[in-house]
Short mmCIF file of C-alpha atoms and ligand atoms in Angstrom, two decimals:
data_model
loop_
_atom_site.label_atom_id
_atom_site.label_comp_id
_atom_site.label_asym_id
_atom_site.label_seq_id
_atom_site.Cartn_x
_atom_site.Cartn_y
_atom_site.Cartn_z
CA UNK A 1 27.90 -18.06 -50.08
CA UNK A 2 29.09 -14.47 -49.82
CA UNK A 3 30.08 -13.19 -46.39
CA UNK A 4 29.00 -9.69 -47.44
CA UNK A 5 25.60 -8.46 -46.34
CA UNK A 6 24.13 -5.26 -47.78
CA UNK A 7 22.04 -3.31 -45.32
CA UNK A 8 18.52 -2.40 -46.35
CA UNK A 9 16.05 0.20 -45.11
CA UNK A 10 14.15 -1.00 -42.03
CA UNK A 11 10.52 -1.93 -42.68
CA UNK A 12 7.83 -3.62 -40.58
CA UNK A 13 7.55 -6.39 -43.17
CA UNK A 14 11.25 -7.06 -43.37
CA UNK A 15 11.67 -7.06 -39.60
CA UNK A 16 8.46 -8.98 -38.79
CA UNK A 17 10.16 -12.37 -38.14
CA UNK A 18 12.36 -10.73 -35.52
CA UNK A 19 10.14 -8.26 -33.70
CA UNK A 20 8.46 -4.92 -34.28
CA UNK A 21 9.51 -1.60 -35.75
CA UNK A 22 8.47 1.23 -33.42
CA UNK A 23 7.35 4.17 -35.52
CA UNK A 24 4.57 6.71 -35.77
CA UNK A 25 3.54 5.67 -39.28
CA UNK A 26 0.05 6.14 -40.74
CA UNK A 27 -2.91 7.25 -38.69
CA UNK A 28 -2.65 7.06 -34.89
CA UNK A 29 -4.71 4.43 -33.11
CA UNK A 30 -6.11 7.06 -30.76
CA UNK A 31 -6.29 10.82 -30.59
CA UNK A 32 -5.71 11.95 -26.98
CA UNK A 33 -4.93 15.05 -24.95
CA UNK A 34 -7.95 16.95 -26.29
CA UNK A 35 -6.89 16.34 -29.87
CA UNK A 36 -3.29 17.46 -29.43
CA UNK A 37 -1.62 14.07 -29.51
CA UNK A 38 -1.83 10.91 -31.58
CA UNK A 39 -1.27 7.64 -29.68
CA UNK A 40 0.20 4.72 -31.63
CA UNK A 41 -1.03 2.25 -29.09
CA UNK A 42 0.63 -0.88 -27.73
CA UNK A 43 3.03 -1.45 -30.63
CA UNK A 44 5.54 -3.86 -29.13
CA UNK A 45 5.35 -7.47 -27.97
CA UNK A 46 7.07 -7.02 -24.60
CA UNK A 47 8.04 -10.22 -22.82
CA UNK A 48 10.07 -10.32 -19.61
CA UNK A 49 9.50 -13.92 -18.57
CA UNK A 50 9.98 -14.32 -14.80
CA UNK A 51 11.62 -10.92 -14.54
CA UNK A 52 10.28 -7.39 -14.73
CA UNK A 53 10.49 -4.53 -17.24
CA UNK A 54 13.36 -2.10 -16.89
CA UNK A 55 14.32 1.05 -18.73
CA UNK A 56 18.04 1.71 -19.07
CA UNK A 57 20.01 4.25 -21.08
CA UNK A 58 22.77 3.04 -23.40
CA UNK A 59 25.49 5.42 -24.56
CA UNK A 60 27.05 3.46 -27.46
CA UNK A 61 30.09 4.24 -29.61
CA UNK A 62 29.10 5.13 -33.19
CA UNK A 63 30.42 2.82 -35.90
CA UNK A 64 30.79 3.30 -39.65
CA UNK A 65 29.94 1.02 -42.57
CA UNK A 66 31.37 -1.23 -43.88
CA UNK A 67 31.39 -3.04 -40.56
CA UNK A 68 32.86 -6.38 -39.57
CA UNK A 69 30.24 -8.54 -37.81
CA UNK A 70 31.90 -11.10 -35.56
CA UNK A 71 29.34 -11.43 -32.77
CA UNK A 72 25.63 -12.14 -32.48
CA UNK A 73 23.75 -12.56 -29.23
CA UNK A 74 20.29 -13.29 -27.92
CA UNK A 75 18.28 -12.97 -24.72
CA UNK A 76 16.47 -16.24 -24.02
CA UNK A 77 14.46 -14.78 -21.14
CA UNK A 78 13.10 -11.57 -22.55
CA UNK A 79 12.49 -9.07 -25.33
CA UNK A 80 14.69 -6.00 -25.82
CA UNK A 81 13.62 -2.66 -27.28
CA UNK A 82 15.93 0.12 -28.50
CA UNK A 83 14.49 3.63 -28.70
CA UNK A 84 16.93 6.23 -30.03
CA UNK A 85 17.02 9.53 -28.14
CA UNK A 86 17.64 11.39 -31.40
CA UNK A 87 16.92 11.21 -35.15
CA UNK A 88 20.20 9.61 -36.21
CA UNK A 89 19.98 6.28 -38.06
CA UNK A 90 21.36 3.14 -36.45
CA UNK A 91 22.25 -0.32 -37.73
CA UNK A 92 20.08 -3.30 -36.84
CA UNK A 93 21.43 -6.80 -37.46
CA UNK A 94 19.27 -9.86 -36.80
CA UNK A 95 19.43 -13.51 -37.78
CA UNK A 96 17.11 -16.50 -37.80
CA UNK A 97 17.86 -19.36 -35.43
CA UNK A 98 19.31 -22.41 -37.17
CA UNK A 99 19.33 -25.27 -34.70
CA UNK A 100 20.49 -23.17 -31.80
CA UNK A 101 23.00 -21.04 -33.71
CA UNK A 102 22.40 -17.98 -35.90
CA UNK A 103 21.57 -18.44 -39.58
CA UNK A 104 22.50 -15.89 -42.23
CA UNK A 105 22.06 -12.41 -40.80
CA UNK A 106 20.04 -9.56 -42.24
CA UNK A 107 21.05 -5.92 -41.79
CA UNK A 108 18.80 -2.88 -41.68
CA UNK A 109 19.40 0.85 -41.34
CA UNK A 110 16.73 2.78 -39.50
CA UNK A 111 15.08 5.97 -40.63
CA UNK A 112 14.71 8.91 -38.25
CA UNK A 113 11.91 8.18 -35.78
CA UNK A 114 12.26 4.42 -35.92
CA UNK A 115 13.09 2.18 -32.98
CA UNK A 116 12.90 -1.60 -32.63
CA UNK A 117 11.66 -4.24 -30.25
CA UNK A 118 13.50 -7.56 -30.52
CA UNK A 119 11.33 -10.59 -29.80
CA UNK A 120 12.52 -12.79 -26.91
CA UNK A 121 15.33 -15.08 -28.07
CA UNK A 122 16.04 -13.26 -31.35
CA UNK A 123 19.65 -13.34 -32.53
CA UNK A 124 20.93 -9.81 -32.99
CA UNK A 125 24.00 -7.66 -33.23
CA UNK A 126 24.72 -5.40 -30.28
CA UNK A 127 23.45 -1.84 -30.30
CA UNK A 128 25.20 -0.11 -33.23
CA UNK A 129 24.68 3.62 -33.74
CA UNK A 130 26.01 5.05 -37.00
CA UNK A 131 26.27 8.64 -35.79
CA UNK A 132 26.82 10.42 -32.48
CA UNK A 133 25.51 10.74 -29.80
CA UNK A 134 24.59 7.05 -29.75
CA UNK A 135 22.12 7.54 -26.88
CA UNK A 136 19.23 5.08 -26.56
CA UNK A 137 16.54 4.13 -24.10
CA UNK A 138 16.49 0.35 -23.76
CA UNK A 139 13.49 -1.54 -22.42
CA UNK A 140 14.40 -5.07 -21.43
CA UNK A 141 14.22 -7.68 -18.70
CA UNK A 142 15.52 -7.08 -15.24
CA UNK A 143 15.73 -10.33 -13.35
CA UNK A 144 17.81 -13.29 -12.24
CA UNK A 145 20.14 -15.20 -14.52
CA UNK A 146 22.44 -14.15 -17.33
CA UNK A 147 19.80 -13.74 -20.06
CA UNK A 148 22.59 -13.42 -22.58
CA UNK A 149 23.79 -16.01 -25.08
CA UNK A 150 26.65 -14.91 -27.35
CA UNK A 151 27.81 -16.54 -30.58
CA UNK A 152 31.11 -15.72 -32.27
CA UNK A 153 30.93 -15.39 -36.04
CA UNK A 154 34.01 -16.83 -37.70
CA UNK A 155 34.77 -15.91 -40.38
CA UNK A 156 33.04 -12.61 -39.81
CA UNK A 157 30.51 -11.07 -42.16
CA UNK A 158 30.98 -7.64 -43.72
CA UNK A 159 27.98 -5.34 -43.48
CA UNK A 160 27.92 -2.82 -46.29
CA UNK A 161 25.93 0.32 -47.06
CA UNK A 162 22.20 0.41 -47.65
CA UNK A 163 20.71 -0.95 -50.84
CA UNK A 164 17.23 0.05 -51.95
CA UNK A 165 14.78 -2.90 -51.87
CA UNK A 166 13.85 -4.24 -55.32
N1 UGC B 1 24.24 -6.63 -23.29
C1 UGC B 1 23.41 -5.60 -23.37
O1 UGC B 1 22.84 -5.13 -22.40
N2 UGC B 1 23.20 -5.07 -24.61
C2 UGC B 1 23.04 -5.98 -25.68
O2 UGC B 1 22.02 -6.89 -25.30
C3 UGC B 1 22.64 -5.29 -26.93
O3 UGC B 1 21.78 -5.84 -27.65
O4 UGC B 1 23.21 -4.21 -27.20
NI1 NI B 2 20.83 -7.42 -26.83
#
């Protein structure tokens, strides 16, 4: 099977097995602040196990496509959300679990205004901005233990530019 993976636009449906897409799409769940704000309420399945929630800022180096994917990782003890601090698209790579190792990955490119929440234990590529500044708020577990399982991909996959879904 080909080791080339074409990225696709990020959608709730496509990402559903792996977590949630954070986006202000459709009508808000609530109108607040005397009608001046729409609240898209409680949109992520946060899970921090025996730890606690933390918000960190990640300043990541932008990459360009095509990209060589040689590492996937997961956090067995908690979910991890990436909220971009700007409108620039970023690359999201996830993979199903196949008996304790990653299966064939899927690649998505976000639209402006989209973030993601990775479900606890989901295999994923590390944070990969595609444009500067590469600044993200990250909501994940703060607690004891490593909470990081890495898996080397050999031979690596090649992630290519976006294709439009059929
Ligand atoms: N290791 C770390 O904090 N970041 C990764 O988990 C990542 O997904 O980028
Ligand atoms: Ni991670």
